[in-house]
Amino acid sequence: MQAYDPLDYENLARSVVDALLTAEEESLPPSGTFEGAGVYAIYYHGDFEGYYTLVKTDPLPPIYVGKADPTGARKGGGRVATGRELYQRLTQHSKSISQAENIQLADFTCRYLVVVPVWITLAERFLVEHYKPVWNVAIDGFGNHDPGAGRRAMKRPRWDILHPGRPWAATLTADDPFEQVLQSLRQFLNRKP
């Protein structure tokens, strides 16, 4: 038997994740603004046919997890979160969902946790590996932004094939038809753990 190490990265990540998952579930986006960077989980409670298996799972797993790093973190800055990065990221996701033609924003909730920046990526990685959320693993592209005019040759994300409506995604070429993406979603959700 191996000795328990409370400072092991997995145990540290689990403590952040436990704090996130005990946070109050709120509407998406949260009703009040707040400051800071951190991690979040988004939950779906609706009746879109492809998510039937997901919605019937108890406890309900997140459909998507993510992080919001402090401003400038990718360039080596941003050691202290001074903006509303986490709130803004949740608001961006709300806009994407609102633009989709076959899901409703009212069917989504979220949990979020402002985290000391050094632990953000570790917690997000743990969430993805543990829960394997549908929109992180099986149906990619939910977190994408408009690629800009210089990158219009990109393929339409599978999320946008399954949930059409984001104007910028409609200009991209779809490789897979809707039914094929829906079938792969069903296979993913019906897999054995």
Coordinates of C-alpha atoms in Angstrom, one line a residue:
M1 CA 0.0 0.0 0.0
Q2 CA 1.3 3.4 -1.0
A3 CA 1.3 6.2 1.6
Y4 CA -1.2 9.0 1.1
D5 CA 0.5 12.2 0.1
P6 CA -1.8 15.2 0.5
L7 CA 0.5 17.3 -1.6
D8 CA 0.4 14.9 -4.6
Y9 CA -0.9 16.8 -7.7
E10 CA -3.9 14.6 -8.1
N11 CA -4.9 15.1 -4.4
L12 CA -4.4 18.8 -4.8
A13 CA -6.5 18.9 -7.9
R14 CA -9.2 16.8 -6.3
S15 CA -9.4 19.4 -3.4
V16 CA -10.1 22.2 -5.9
V17 CA -12.6 20.0 -7.8
D18 CA -14.4 19.1 -4.6
A19 CA -14.7 22.8 -3.7
L20 CA -16.1 23.5 -7.2
L21 CA -18.6 20.6 -7.1
T22 CA -20.0 21.7 -3.7
A23 CA -20.5 25.3 -5.0
E24 CA -24.1 26.3 -5.5
E25 CA -25.5 25.5 -8.9
E26 CA -26.5 28.8 -10.7
S27 CA -28.1 30.0 -13.9
L28 CA -25.9 30.4 -16.9
P29 CA -24.6 33.0 -17.0
P30 CA -24.5 33.8 -13.3
S31 CA -26.9 36.5 -12.3
G32 CA -24.2 38.8 -10.7
T33 CA -20.8 39.8 -12.0
F34 CA -17.7 38.8 -10.0
E35 CA -14.0 39.1 -10.3
G36 CA -11.3 36.5 -10.7
A37 CA -10.1 33.6 -12.8
G38 CA -10.8 29.9 -12.2
V39 CA -12.7 26.8 -13.2
Y40 CA -16.3 26.0 -14.0
A41 CA -18.7 23.2 -14.9
I42 CA -21.8 23.6 -17.1
Y43 CA -24.8 21.3 -16.8
Y44 CA -27.6 20.5 -19.2
H45 CA -31.2 19.8 -18.1
G46 CA -33.1 20.0 -21.4
D47 CA -34.7 17.5 -23.8
F48 CA -32.4 17.5 -26.9
E49 CA -32.7 14.0 -28.1
G50 CA -28.9 13.3 -28.2
Y51 CA -28.5 14.0 -24.5
Y52 CA -31.2 11.8 -23.1
T53 CA -28.7 9.4 -21.6
L54 CA -26.7 12.2 -20.0
V55 CA -29.7 14.0 -18.5
K56 CA -30.9 10.7 -16.9
T57 CA -27.6 10.1 -15.1
D58 CA -27.7 10.6 -11.3
P59 CA -25.8 12.6 -10.2
L60 CA -25.9 14.8 -13.4
P61 CA -22.4 15.1 -14.8
P62 CA -21.2 18.3 -16.4
I63 CA -21.7 18.6 -20.2
Y64 CA -18.6 20.9 -20.4
V65 CA -15.9 22.0 -18.0
G66 CA -13.4 24.7 -18.6
K67 CA -11.1 27.3 -17.2
A68 CA -10.6 31.1 -17.4
D69 CA -6.9 32.1 -16.9
P70 CA -5.9 35.5 -15.7
T71 CA -5.4 38.1 -18.4
G72 CA -1.9 37.8 -19.8
A73 CA -1.4 34.2 -18.5
R74 CA -0.5 32.8 -21.9
K75 CA 2.3 35.4 -22.3
G76 CA 3.8 34.8 -18.9
G77 CA 1.9 37.5 -17.0
G78 CA -1.3 37.3 -15.2
R79 CA -0.1 35.9 -11.9
V80 CA -2.9 37.6 -10.0
A81 CA -6.5 37.6 -11.4
T82 CA -7.6 41.2 -11.4
G83 CA -10.4 41.1 -14.0
R84 CA -13.6 39.3 -14.5
E85 CA -12.1 36.5 -16.6
L86 CA -14.3 33.7 -15.2
Y87 CA -17.5 35.7 -15.4
Q88 CA -16.7 36.8 -19.0
R89 CA -16.0 33.2 -20.1
L90 CA -19.3 32.0 -18.7
T91 CA -21.0 34.9 -20.5
Q92 CA -19.3 34.0 -23.8
H93 CA -20.6 30.4 -23.4
S94 CA -24.1 31.7 -22.7
K95 CA -24.0 33.7 -26.0
S96 CA -22.9 30.5 -28.0
I97 CA -25.8 28.5 -26.5
S98 CA -28.3 31.3 -27.1
Q99 CA -27.3 31.4 -30.8
A100 CA -27.8 27.6 -31.2
E101 CA -31.1 26.7 -32.9
N102 CA -31.9 23.5 -31.1
I103 CA -31.0 24.0 -27.4
Q104 CA -32.2 26.7 -25.0
L105 CA -30.1 28.7 -22.5
A106 CA -32.7 28.2 -19.9
D107 CA -31.8 24.5 -19.8
F108 CA -28.3 25.2 -18.6
T109 CA -26.8 25.8 -15.1
C110 CA -23.2 26.2 -14.0
R111 CA -20.9 25.9 -11.0
Y112 CA -17.8 28.0 -10.8
L113 CA -14.9 28.6 -8.5
V114 CA -12.4 31.5 -8.4
V115 CA -9.1 29.8 -7.9
V116 CA -5.5 30.9 -7.2
P117 CA -4.1 30.9 -10.8
V118 CA -1.4 28.2 -10.2
W119 CA -4.1 25.6 -9.6
I120 CA -6.5 26.4 -12.5
T121 CA -5.0 24.2 -15.2
L122 CA -4.5 21.3 -12.8
A123 CA -8.1 21.4 -11.8
E124 CA -9.4 21.7 -15.4
R125 CA -7.3 18.7 -16.4
F126 CA -8.6 16.6 -13.5
L127 CA -12.2 17.5 -14.4
V128 CA -11.8 16.5 -18.0
E129 CA -10.1 13.3 -17.2
H130 CA -12.5 12.3 -14.5
Y131 CA -15.8 13.3 -16.1
K132 CA -15.0 13.1 -19.8
P133 CA -17.6 15.8 -20.5
V134 CA -19.4 15.4 -23.8
W135 CA -18.5 18.9 -25.2
N136 CA -14.9 18.5 -24.1
V137 CA -14.3 14.9 -25.4
A138 CA -16.9 13.8 -27.9
I139 CA -18.3 16.9 -29.5
D140 CA -15.5 19.4 -29.9
G141 CA -15.7 23.1 -30.7
F142 CA -18.1 24.6 -28.1
G143 CA -15.3 26.8 -26.6
N144 CA -14.1 28.0 -30.0
H145 CA -14.2 31.6 -31.0
D146 CA -14.6 33.2 -34.5
P147 CA -11.4 32.2 -36.2
G148 CA -11.2 35.5 -38.2
A149 CA -11.1 36.1 -41.9
G150 CA -7.6 34.8 -42.4
R151 CA -8.5 31.3 -41.1
R152 CA -11.9 30.6 -42.9
A153 CA -10.5 27.4 -44.4
M154 CA -10.9 25.7 -41.0
K155 CA -13.6 23.0 -40.7
R156 CA -16.8 23.6 -38.9
P157 CA -16.6 22.3 -35.3
R158 CA -18.7 19.2 -34.6
W159 CA -20.5 21.3 -31.8
D160 CA -21.7 23.7 -34.5
I161 CA -22.9 20.8 -36.7
L162 CA -24.9 19.4 -33.9
H163 CA -26.1 22.8 -32.6
P164 CA -26.2 25.2 -35.7
G165 CA -26.7 28.9 -35.2
R166 CA -23.4 30.6 -34.4
P167 CA -23.0 33.0 -37.5
W168 CA -19.3 32.6 -37.8
A169 CA -19.5 28.8 -37.8
A170 CA -22.0 28.8 -40.6
T171 CA -19.3 30.1 -43.0
L172 CA -17.0 27.1 -42.3
T173 CA -17.2 23.8 -44.2
A174 CA -18.9 20.9 -42.4
D175 CA -17.1 17.6 -42.9
D176 CA -19.7 15.4 -41.1
P177 CA -23.5 15.5 -41.5
F178 CA -25.7 16.2 -38.5
E179 CA -26.9 12.5 -38.3
Q180 CA -23.3 11.2 -38.2
V181 CA -22.4 13.6 -35.4
L182 CA -25.6 12.7 -33.5
Q183 CA -24.8 9.0 -33.9
S184 CA -21.2 9.4 -32.5
L185 CA -22.7 11.4 -29.6
R186 CA -25.1 8.5 -28.8
Q187 CA -22.2 6.0 -29.0
F188 CA -20.1 8.1 -26.7
L189 CA -22.9 8.4 -24.1
N190 CA -23.7 4.7 -24.3
R191 CA -20.2 3.5 -23.8
K192 CA -19.2 1.4 -20.8
P193 CA -17.0 3.3 -18.3

